[in-house]
């Protein structure tokens, strides 16, 4: 069985204030809140999912917002940048849109034949908007602050910063089925999937031998998840990793997908997540993200959980 991923499923990061986080990703980036739930392992905090209209795999950015969380440190052993694909020719519009909201963004620069606009979210997480001519099989959200013609198409890539990129490159090119496609100084680009286009098919490995070790807390990525189309493929991929000596978890039920977790040689936490059942599993597509959803095993604790969660006000989408 071919166990190569078909791209990124989602990226999960840590935030502090859930309201500031929602305001930024809904109003500044124009994404849709597709699920309002809790961290299944620590239900005293939210787990917020943003994506396209349906939260299709490859479009989703998620957050654990812990009020008062300490500031993280970007560095080696982390996914240090999450890049979103936007249509070619739209970065000028994005620059004006962000400036009008008081969001500071660097002027577009070119990298590996891409035009890139870099900014930070309220917790300092590094986010990029990349002009992309790729075909994106997603459904951009047009019910928010960003017109459909400029809207985010999905996750373009992630950047892994490593003291020594060799082990990471070996895993990407071996068990994980990526192929090297470009090199730009200390940046090494890998790509995967059945096509050379689409969302989430790129991983950049940035060699930074002198970098301080990263600290995962507010403003940093917690993990990067890759797509498996179904459970049997996920199990096959898990078996291939285990056979290669990788310490990989058991399959865990996340309601909207199932997951296994492992670390690549540089220390970045990775996940394999199934495409289904999807975010309309427990609420209609038109109502995604409006209400707090809990998995069946946490439903008996709803009153207690709601009492501990901070208020989060999001306009109906």
Coordinates of C-alpha atoms in Angstrom, one line a residue:
X1 CA 0.0 0.0 0.0
X2 CA 1.2 3.5 -0.9
X3 CA 1.4 5.3 2.5
X4 CA 2.6 8.6 1.2
X5 CA 0.5 11.5 2.5
X6 CA -1.7 13.5 0.2
X7 CA -0.7 16.7 1.9
X8 CA -1.3 18.5 5.2
X9 CA -4.5 17.8 7.1
X10 CA -4.2 20.6 9.6
X11 CA -1.7 22.6 11.7
X12 CA -2.3 23.1 15.5
X13 CA -0.8 25.9 17.5
X14 CA -1.1 27.4 21.0
X15 CA -2.7 30.7 21.7
X16 CA -3.5 32.7 24.8
X17 CA -6.7 34.8 24.5
X18 CA -9.4 32.9 22.6
X19 CA -11.3 36.0 21.7
X20 CA -8.2 37.7 20.2
X21 CA -7.4 34.5 18.4
X22 CA -10.9 34.2 16.8
X23 CA -11.0 37.9 15.9
X24 CA -7.7 37.6 14.0
X25 CA -8.4 34.4 12.1
X26 CA -12.0 35.4 11.2
X27 CA -11.5 39.1 10.5
X28 CA -7.9 39.5 9.5
X29 CA -7.5 36.3 7.6
X30 CA -11.1 35.7 6.6
X31 CA -11.3 32.1 7.6
X32 CA -14.4 30.3 8.9
X33 CA -14.7 28.9 12.5
X34 CA -15.7 25.4 11.5
X35 CA -15.6 23.8 15.0
X36 CA -15.8 25.1 18.5
X37 CA -14.9 22.3 20.9
X38 CA -12.4 21.6 23.6
X39 CA -9.0 19.9 23.9
X40 CA -10.1 16.3 24.5
X41 CA -7.1 15.7 26.7
X42 CA -7.5 19.0 28.7
X43 CA -11.2 20.0 28.4
X44 CA -10.8 23.1 30.5
X45 CA -9.5 24.9 27.3
X46 CA -11.1 25.4 23.9
X47 CA -10.0 23.7 20.7
X48 CA -10.9 26.1 17.9
X49 CA -10.7 25.0 14.2
X50 CA -10.6 27.5 11.3
X51 CA -10.8 26.5 7.6
X52 CA -12.7 26.9 4.4
X53 CA -16.5 26.5 4.1
X54 CA -16.5 22.9 5.2
X55 CA -13.2 22.6 7.0
X56 CA -11.8 20.5 4.2
X57 CA -8.5 18.7 4.9
X58 CA -5.6 20.9 3.9
X59 CA -7.4 24.2 4.9
X60 CA -7.5 23.8 8.6
X61 CA -5.6 25.8 11.3
X62 CA -6.5 24.9 14.9
X63 CA -5.6 26.4 18.3
X64 CA -5.5 25.5 21.9
X65 CA -6.1 28.9 23.5
X66 CA -4.9 28.9 27.2
X67 CA -5.6 32.3 28.8
X68 CA -2.4 33.5 30.5
X69 CA -0.3 30.9 28.7
X70 CA 3.4 31.9 28.8
X71 CA 5.1 33.1 25.6
X72 CA 6.7 30.5 23.5
X73 CA 10.1 30.7 21.7
X74 CA 10.6 30.1 18.0
X75 CA 13.6 28.0 17.4
X76 CA 15.0 24.7 16.3
X77 CA 12.9 21.6 16.6
X78 CA 9.8 23.4 15.7
X79 CA 7.4 24.1 12.8
X80 CA 8.2 27.8 12.8
X81 CA 6.1 29.1 9.9
X82 CA 2.6 28.2 8.5
X83 CA 2.0 29.5 5.0
X84 CA -1.4 29.9 3.4
X85 CA -2.0 29.9 -0.4
X86 CA -3.9 32.9 -1.8
X87 CA -4.6 33.6 -5.5
X88 CA -1.9 35.1 -7.7
X89 CA -2.1 38.9 -7.8
X90 CA -3.9 39.2 -4.5
X91 CA -1.0 40.2 -2.2
X92 CA -1.6 43.9 -2.9
X93 CA -5.1 43.6 -1.7
X94 CA -4.0 41.7 1.4
X95 CA -1.4 44.3 2.2
X96 CA -4.1 47.0 2.2
X97 CA -6.6 44.9 4.1
X98 CA -4.1 44.1 6.9
X99 CA -2.9 47.7 7.1
X100 CA -6.4 48.9 7.5
X101 CA -6.8 46.5 10.5
X102 CA -3.5 47.6 12.0
X103 CA -1.8 44.3 11.3
X104 CA 1.8 44.7 10.5
X105 CA 3.0 42.8 7.5
X106 CA 6.3 42.7 5.7
X107 CA 6.3 43.8 2.1
X108 CA 6.0 40.9 -0.3
X109 CA 9.3 39.2 -1.0
X110 CA 10.3 36.4 -3.4
X111 CA 11.4 33.0 -2.2
X112 CA 11.8 29.9 -4.4
X113 CA 9.9 31.7 -7.2
X114 CA 7.0 32.6 -4.8
X115 CA 5.7 36.0 -3.7
X116 CA 5.4 35.9 0.1
X117 CA 3.8 38.3 2.6
X118 CA 4.8 37.6 6.2
X119 CA 2.9 38.6 9.4
X120 CA 2.3 37.5 12.9
X121 CA -0.9 36.7 14.8
X122 CA -1.7 38.3 18.2
X123 CA 0.5 35.7 20.0
X124 CA 3.4 36.2 17.6
X125 CA 2.8 33.0 15.5
X126 CA 4.5 33.5 12.1
X127 CA 2.0 33.3 9.3
X128 CA 2.7 33.8 5.6
X129 CA 0.4 34.4 2.6
X130 CA 1.9 33.0 -0.6
X131 CA 0.6 33.8 -4.1
X132 CA -0.1 30.5 -5.7
X133 CA -1.2 29.5 -9.2
X134 CA -1.8 25.9 -8.1
X135 CA -5.2 24.3 -8.6
X136 CA -6.8 24.0 -5.1
X137 CA -9.6 21.5 -4.6
X138 CA -11.1 23.5 -1.7
X139 CA -14.1 25.7 -1.1
X140 CA -12.9 29.2 0.0
X141 CA -15.0 30.9 2.7
X142 CA -16.8 33.9 1.3
X143 CA -19.1 34.6 4.3
X144 CA -16.6 36.7 6.2
X145 CA -14.3 39.6 5.9
X146 CA -12.4 38.6 2.8
X147 CA -14.0 38.5 -0.7
X148 CA -13.9 35.1 -2.4
X149 CA -11.5 36.2 -5.2
X150 CA -8.8 37.0 -2.5
X151 CA -9.7 34.3 0.1
X152 CA -7.2 31.8 1.5
X153 CA -7.3 28.6 -0.5
X154 CA -5.7 26.4 2.1
X155 CA -2.4 25.7 3.7
X156 CA 0.5 26.1 1.2
X157 CA 3.3 24.7 3.4
X158 CA 5.0 24.5 6.7
X159 CA 8.6 25.3 7.6
X160 CA 10.5 23.0 10.0
X161 CA 13.6 24.7 11.6
X162 CA 16.3 22.2 12.5
X163 CA 19.8 22.2 14.0
X164 CA 20.7 19.3 11.7
X165 CA 18.4 18.8 8.7
X166 CA 19.8 15.5 7.6
X167 CA 17.7 13.2 9.8
X168 CA 14.6 15.2 9.0
X169 CA 15.3 15.1 5.3
X170 CA 15.9 11.3 5.5
X171 CA 12.5 10.7 7.2
X172 CA 10.7 13.0 4.7
X173 CA 12.3 11.3 1.8
X174 CA 12.0 7.8 3.2
X175 CA 9.1 6.7 5.4
X176 CA 7.1 9.8 4.8
X177 CA 7.3 9.7 1.0
X178 CA 8.3 13.3 0.2
X179 CA 10.6 14.2 -2.7
X180 CA 13.2 17.0 -2.7
X181 CA 12.2 19.6 -5.3
X182 CA 14.3 22.8 -4.6
X183 CA 17.1 24.3 -2.5
X184 CA 17.7 27.9 -1.6
X185 CA 20.6 28.4 0.7
X186 CA 19.7 26.8 4.0
X187 CA 16.2 26.1 2.9
X188 CA 15.4 22.6 1.4
X189 CA 12.0 22.1 -0.1
X190 CA 10.1 18.8 -0.2
X191 CA 6.8 17.9 -1.9
X192 CA 4.4 15.1 -1.7
X193 CA 1.1 13.9 -3.1
X194 CA -0.2 12.3 -6.3
X195 CA 0.0 15.7 -8.0
X196 CA 2.5 18.6 -8.0
X197 CA -0.3 20.9 -7.1
X198 CA -2.8 21.3 -4.3
X199 CA -2.9 22.4 -0.7
X200 CA -0.5 21.4 1.9
X201 CA 1.9 19.4 -0.3
X202 CA 5.1 21.4 0.6
X203 CA 7.5 21.1 3.5
X204 CA 10.4 23.4 3.8
X205 CA 13.3 22.3 6.1
X206 CA 15.4 25.3 7.3
X207 CA 18.9 24.5 8.5
X208 CA 19.7 26.6 11.5
X209 CA 22.6 25.0 13.3
X210 CA 23.1 28.0 15.7
X211 CA 19.5 28.5 16.5
X212 CA 18.2 28.4 20.1
X213 CA 16.0 25.4 20.9
X214 CA 12.4 26.3 20.4
X215 CA 10.0 26.3 23.4
X216 CA 6.4 25.3 22.6
X217 CA 3.9 27.7 24.3
X218 CA 1.7 30.6 23.2
X219 CA 2.6 31.8 19.7
X220 CA 4.2 28.5 18.5
X221 CA 3.0 25.4 16.6
X222 CA 2.2 22.4 18.6
X223 CA 2.1 19.8 15.8
X224 CA 1.6 19.4 12.1
X225 CA -0.9 16.7 10.8
X226 CA -0.7 14.9 7.5
X227 CA -3.6 13.3 5.6
X228 CA -4.5 9.7 5.4
X229 CA -7.7 9.1 3.3
X230 CA -9.0 6.4 5.6
X231 CA -8.4 4.2 8.6
X232 CA -6.7 1.3 6.8
X233 CA -4.2 3.7 5.2
X234 CA -3.5 5.3 8.5
X235 CA -2.9 1.9 10.1
X236 CA -0.5 0.9 7.2
X237 CA 1.4 4.2 7.7
X238 CA 1.5 3.6 11.4
X239 CA 2.9 0.1 10.8
X240 CA 5.5 1.4 8.4
X241 CA 6.7 4.0 11.0
X242 CA 6.8 1.4 13.8
X243 CA 8.7 -1.0 11.6
X244 CA 11.2 1.7 11.0
X245 CA 11.9 2.2 14.7
X246 CA 9.7 5.3 15.2
X247 CA 7.9 5.6 18.5
X248 CA 4.3 6.1 17.3
X249 CA 1.1 6.3 19.4
X250 CA -2.0 4.2 19.2
X251 CA -4.9 5.4 17.1
X252 CA -6.8 8.1 19.0
X253 CA -10.4 9.2 18.4
X254 CA -10.7 12.9 17.7
X255 CA -14.4 12.7 16.7
X256 CA -13.9 14.5 13.3
X257 CA -10.9 12.3 12.4
X258 CA -8.7 9.7 14.0
X259 CA -5.0 10.4 14.8
X260 CA -1.6 8.9 15.5
X261 CA 1.4 10.9 16.7
X262 CA 5.1 10.7 16.4
X263 CA 8.2 12.9 16.3
X264 CA 10.6 13.4 13.4
X265 CA 14.3 13.2 14.2
X266 CA 14.6 17.0 14.9
X267 CA 11.8 16.8 17.5
X268 CA 8.8 18.3 15.7
X269 CA 5.6 16.5 16.7
X270 CA 3.8 15.1 13.6
X271 CA 0.3 13.5 13.3
X272 CA -1.4 11.3 10.7
X273 CA -5.1 12.2 10.6
X274 CA -7.9 10.6 8.5
X275 CA -9.9 12.7 6.1
X276 CA -13.2 11.7 7.7
X277 CA -15.7 11.7 9.2
X278 CA -15.3 15.5 8.9
X279 CA -16.6 18.6 10.8
X280 CA -20.3 18.1 9.8
X281 CA -20.2 14.9 11.7
X282 CA -22.1 16.4 14.7
X283 CA -23.7 19.6 13.3
X284 CA -25.0 20.8 10.0
X285 CA -22.7 22.5 7.5
X286 CA -24.6 25.8 7.8
X287 CA -24.1 25.9 11.6
X288 CA -20.5 24.9 11.8
X289 CA -18.7 26.6 14.7
X290 CA -21.7 28.3 16.3
X291 CA -22.1 26.1 19.3
X292 CA -19.8 24.2 21.7
X293 CA -19.6 20.6 20.6
X294 CA -18.3 17.9 22.9
X295 CA -17.5 14.2 22.2
X296 CA -19.9 11.7 23.8
X297 CA -17.5 10.9 26.6
X298 CA -17.4 14.5 27.7
X299 CA -21.0 15.4 27.3
X300 CA -21.9 14.4 30.9
X301 CA -19.5 17.1 32.0
X302 CA -20.9 19.8 29.8
X303 CA -22.1 22.1 32.6
X304 CA -18.8 21.9 34.4
X305 CA -16.8 22.4 31.2
X306 CA -18.9 25.4 30.1
X307 CA -18.5 27.0 33.5
X308 CA -14.7 26.9 33.2
X309 CA -14.4 28.1 29.6
X310 CA -14.0 31.9 29.0
X311 CA -16.6 33.7 27.0
X312 CA -16.1 33.6 23.3
X313 CA -18.3 35.9 21.1
X314 CA -18.4 35.1 17.3
X315 CA -20.9 36.5 15.0
X316 CA -23.0 34.0 13.1
X317 CA -21.3 33.0 9.9

